[in-house]
XYZ file of C-alpha atoms in Angstrom:
257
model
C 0.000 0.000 0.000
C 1.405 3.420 -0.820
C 0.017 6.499 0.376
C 1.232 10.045 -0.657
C 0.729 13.070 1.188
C 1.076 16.415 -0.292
C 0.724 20.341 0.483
C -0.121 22.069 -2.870
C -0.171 25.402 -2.195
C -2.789 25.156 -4.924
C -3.647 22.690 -6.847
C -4.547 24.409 -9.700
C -0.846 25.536 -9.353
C 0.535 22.368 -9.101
C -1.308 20.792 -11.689
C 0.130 23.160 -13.824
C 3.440 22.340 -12.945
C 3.306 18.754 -13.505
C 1.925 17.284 -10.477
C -0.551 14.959 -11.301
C 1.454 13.711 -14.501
C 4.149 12.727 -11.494
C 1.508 11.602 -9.250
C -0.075 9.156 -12.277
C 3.405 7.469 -12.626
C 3.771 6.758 -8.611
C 1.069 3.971 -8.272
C -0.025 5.337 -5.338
C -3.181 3.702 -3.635
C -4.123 6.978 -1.899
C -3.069 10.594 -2.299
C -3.707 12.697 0.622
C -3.868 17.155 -0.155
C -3.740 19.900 1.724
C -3.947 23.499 0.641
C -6.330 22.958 -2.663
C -7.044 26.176 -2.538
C -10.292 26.036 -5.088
C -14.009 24.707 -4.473
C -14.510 21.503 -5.750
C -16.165 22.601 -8.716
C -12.804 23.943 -9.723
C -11.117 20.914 -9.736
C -13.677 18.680 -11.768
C -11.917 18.351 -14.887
C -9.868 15.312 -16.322
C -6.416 16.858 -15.761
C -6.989 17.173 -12.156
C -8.256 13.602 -12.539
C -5.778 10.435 -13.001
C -7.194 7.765 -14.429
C -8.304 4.822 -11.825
C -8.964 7.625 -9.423
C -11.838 8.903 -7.615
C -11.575 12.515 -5.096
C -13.210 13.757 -2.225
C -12.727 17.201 -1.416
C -13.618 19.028 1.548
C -13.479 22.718 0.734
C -13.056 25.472 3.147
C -16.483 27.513 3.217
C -15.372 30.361 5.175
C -13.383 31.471 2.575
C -12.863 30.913 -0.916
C -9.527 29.895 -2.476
C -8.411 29.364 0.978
C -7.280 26.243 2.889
C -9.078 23.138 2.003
C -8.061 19.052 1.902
C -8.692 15.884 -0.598
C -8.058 12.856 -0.746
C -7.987 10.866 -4.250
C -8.037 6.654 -4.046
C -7.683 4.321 -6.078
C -10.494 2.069 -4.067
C -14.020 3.304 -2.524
C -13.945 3.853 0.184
C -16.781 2.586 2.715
C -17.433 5.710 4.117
C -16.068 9.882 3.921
C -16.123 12.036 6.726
C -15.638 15.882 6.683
C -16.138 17.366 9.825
C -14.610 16.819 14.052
C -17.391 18.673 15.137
C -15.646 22.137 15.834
C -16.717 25.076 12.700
C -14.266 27.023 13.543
C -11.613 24.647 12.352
C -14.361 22.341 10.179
C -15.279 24.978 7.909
C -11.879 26.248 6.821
C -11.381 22.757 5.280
C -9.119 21.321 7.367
C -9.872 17.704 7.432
C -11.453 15.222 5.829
C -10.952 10.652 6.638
C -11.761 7.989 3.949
C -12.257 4.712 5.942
C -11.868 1.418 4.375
C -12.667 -1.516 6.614
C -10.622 -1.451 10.119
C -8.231 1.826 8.014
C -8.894 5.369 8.403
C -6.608 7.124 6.092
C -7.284 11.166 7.178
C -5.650 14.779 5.106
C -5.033 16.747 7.573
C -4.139 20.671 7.355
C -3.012 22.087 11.077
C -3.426 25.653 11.315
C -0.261 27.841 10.777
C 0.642 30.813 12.992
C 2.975 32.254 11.328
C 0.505 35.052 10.347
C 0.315 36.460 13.848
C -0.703 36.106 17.105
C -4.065 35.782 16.446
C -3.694 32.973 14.293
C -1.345 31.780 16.555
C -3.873 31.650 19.290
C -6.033 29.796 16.764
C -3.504 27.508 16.300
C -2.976 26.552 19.954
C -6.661 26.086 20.139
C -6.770 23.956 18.010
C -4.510 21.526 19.096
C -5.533 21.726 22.515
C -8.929 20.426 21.048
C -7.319 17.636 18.580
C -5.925 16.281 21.487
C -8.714 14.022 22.976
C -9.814 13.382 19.558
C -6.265 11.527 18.809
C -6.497 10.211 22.171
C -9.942 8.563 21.152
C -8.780 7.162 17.722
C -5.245 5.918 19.153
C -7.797 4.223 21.550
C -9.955 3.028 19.239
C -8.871 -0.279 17.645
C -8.960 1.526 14.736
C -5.953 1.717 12.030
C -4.920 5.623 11.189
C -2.386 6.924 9.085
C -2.737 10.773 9.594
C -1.329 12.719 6.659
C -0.462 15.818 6.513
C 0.528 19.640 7.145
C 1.002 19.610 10.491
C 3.251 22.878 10.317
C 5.087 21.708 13.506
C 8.836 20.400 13.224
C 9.521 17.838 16.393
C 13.299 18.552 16.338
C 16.510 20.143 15.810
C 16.953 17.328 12.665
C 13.780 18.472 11.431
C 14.866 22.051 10.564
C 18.008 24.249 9.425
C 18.182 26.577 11.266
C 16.873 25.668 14.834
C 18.466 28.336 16.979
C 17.377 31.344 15.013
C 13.969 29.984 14.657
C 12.917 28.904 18.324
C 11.038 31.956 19.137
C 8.924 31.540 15.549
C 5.536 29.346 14.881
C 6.305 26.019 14.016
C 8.980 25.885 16.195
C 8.003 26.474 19.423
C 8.560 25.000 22.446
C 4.776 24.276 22.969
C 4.015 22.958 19.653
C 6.846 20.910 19.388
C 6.011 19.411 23.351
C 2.525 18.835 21.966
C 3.436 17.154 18.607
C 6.353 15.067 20.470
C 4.048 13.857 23.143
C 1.456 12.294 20.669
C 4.481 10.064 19.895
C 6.122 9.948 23.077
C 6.386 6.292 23.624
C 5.501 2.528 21.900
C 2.217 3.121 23.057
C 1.588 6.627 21.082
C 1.388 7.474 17.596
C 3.960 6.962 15.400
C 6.251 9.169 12.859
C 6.218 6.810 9.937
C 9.660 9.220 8.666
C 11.157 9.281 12.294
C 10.964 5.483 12.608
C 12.295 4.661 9.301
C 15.387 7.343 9.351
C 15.852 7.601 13.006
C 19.029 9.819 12.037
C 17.589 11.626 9.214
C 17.612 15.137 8.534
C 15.404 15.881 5.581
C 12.851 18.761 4.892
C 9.475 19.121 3.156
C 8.830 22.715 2.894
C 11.390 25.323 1.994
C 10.794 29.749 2.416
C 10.063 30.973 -1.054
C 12.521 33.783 0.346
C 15.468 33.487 -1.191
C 17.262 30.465 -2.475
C 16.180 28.582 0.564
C 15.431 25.125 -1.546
C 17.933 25.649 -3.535
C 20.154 25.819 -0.390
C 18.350 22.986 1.345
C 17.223 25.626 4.230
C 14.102 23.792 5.119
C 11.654 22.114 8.019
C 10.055 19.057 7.785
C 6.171 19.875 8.456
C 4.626 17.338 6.462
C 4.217 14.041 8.425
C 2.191 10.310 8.135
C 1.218 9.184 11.559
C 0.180 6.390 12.387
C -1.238 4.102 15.325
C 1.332 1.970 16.274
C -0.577 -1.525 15.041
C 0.824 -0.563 11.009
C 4.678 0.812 12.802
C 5.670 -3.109 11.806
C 3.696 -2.770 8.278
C 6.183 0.711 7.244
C 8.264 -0.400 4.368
C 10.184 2.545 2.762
C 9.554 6.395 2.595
C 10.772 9.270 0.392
C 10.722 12.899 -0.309
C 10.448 13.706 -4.001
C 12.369 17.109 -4.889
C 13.359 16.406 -8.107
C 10.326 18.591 -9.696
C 8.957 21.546 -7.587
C 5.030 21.619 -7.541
C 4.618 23.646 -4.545
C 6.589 25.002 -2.043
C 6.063 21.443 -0.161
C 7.505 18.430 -1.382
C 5.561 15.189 -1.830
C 5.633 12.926 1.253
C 5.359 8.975 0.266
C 5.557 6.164 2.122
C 5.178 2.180 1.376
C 3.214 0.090 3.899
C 2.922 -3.644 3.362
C 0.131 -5.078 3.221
């Protein structure tokens, strides 16, 4: 089973750039989006449609051309859900779980802060209410693989430059406590990267500021994470750079089956 997960920035934008010509070649079982940036309706023509592939889209409603997740599977599944139960967060299109059998496969899009402080606030928020809801699917018997823009790094190997940016969203010592304790032990979720590269120090999103991809001056944001029944089922993972759709790299990862 192969999953990709991927922040557009746009998918209009990336389809123009290639994406979905790369993403037809990958054989991917499920591609998880984030930042579509368009109402469905936008998105309902062939070019934003592989062939073998079906999409769900949950758009934000708040407003237009903003946020917004998809995920596009090769399968049906049994069942799409769109909303936690929280508008605030629901209706900027920040989630959306395809559930096949005993798997949950969920696009996630975490708030960013890096706006301000009052997005910032939003962001806390927000996690401080996700938290009982990953509690209750950890809990749950239930397989996960959460995929997604979490815009949190978990370490000093998940960013360049970690002593200039420790005082910036993302980076914070709260966010990063709060992401790390979801996988704090055997018992928690699981960082299907971090488990597979224990040592690795490789980056998914990259400033369009100056050269900073071309300079490898990145963070690595974009995460699948998983219950720990599948950490035994993670095969292989990769970061695909070689063409630039968005300002985040693609995020795949094998699991057997």
């Amino acid at each position: 089973m192969r999953i990709i997960s991927f922040n557009a920035n746009g998918l209009r934008s990336a389809a123009s750039k290639g994406f979905f010509e790369w993403f037809a070649q990958q054989q991917a079982d499920v591609l998880c989006v984030q930042e579509t940036k368009a109402q469905e309706h936008q998105l309902a023509g062939a070019e934003f449609l592989p062939a073998g592939y079906k999409a769900w889209f949950r758009d934000a409603s708040t407003k237009k051309g903003y946020s917004g997740v998809a995920i596009y599977s090769r399968r049906e599944p049994d069942e799409i859900r769109t909303a936690l139960g929280w508008p605030d967060f629901d209706e900027e299109g920040r989630y959306i779980e395809a559930r096949y059998g005993n798997l949950s496969v969920v696009s996630f899009y975490i708030p960013s802060g890096s706006s301000g402080e009052v997005r910032q606030e939003f962001k806390f928020r927000a996690m401080d209410w996700l938290a009982p809801i990953l509690e209750q699917w950890l809990r749950s018997g239930r397989d996960y693989v959460l995929c997604g823009d979490w815009n949190i790094v978990r370490s000093r190997l998940d960013i360049r430059n970690w002593t200039s940016n420790q005082k910036n969203s993302g980076c914070l010592p709260a966010e990063r406590d709060w992401l790390n304790g979801l996988c704090a032990d055997d018992n928690c979720w699981v960082d299907a990267y971090r488990t597979l590269n224990p040592e690795g120090q490789d980056y998914t999103w990259w400033s369009n500021r100056g050269a900073a991809r071309a300079n490898n001056v990145g963070w690595r944001i974009d995460y699948q994470i998983v219950t720990p029944s599948l950490r035994d089922r993670l095969r292989a993972c990769s970061i695909y750079r070689d063409e630039r759709f968005s300002d985040h790299a693609p995020f795949v990862v094998d699991y057997a089956d």
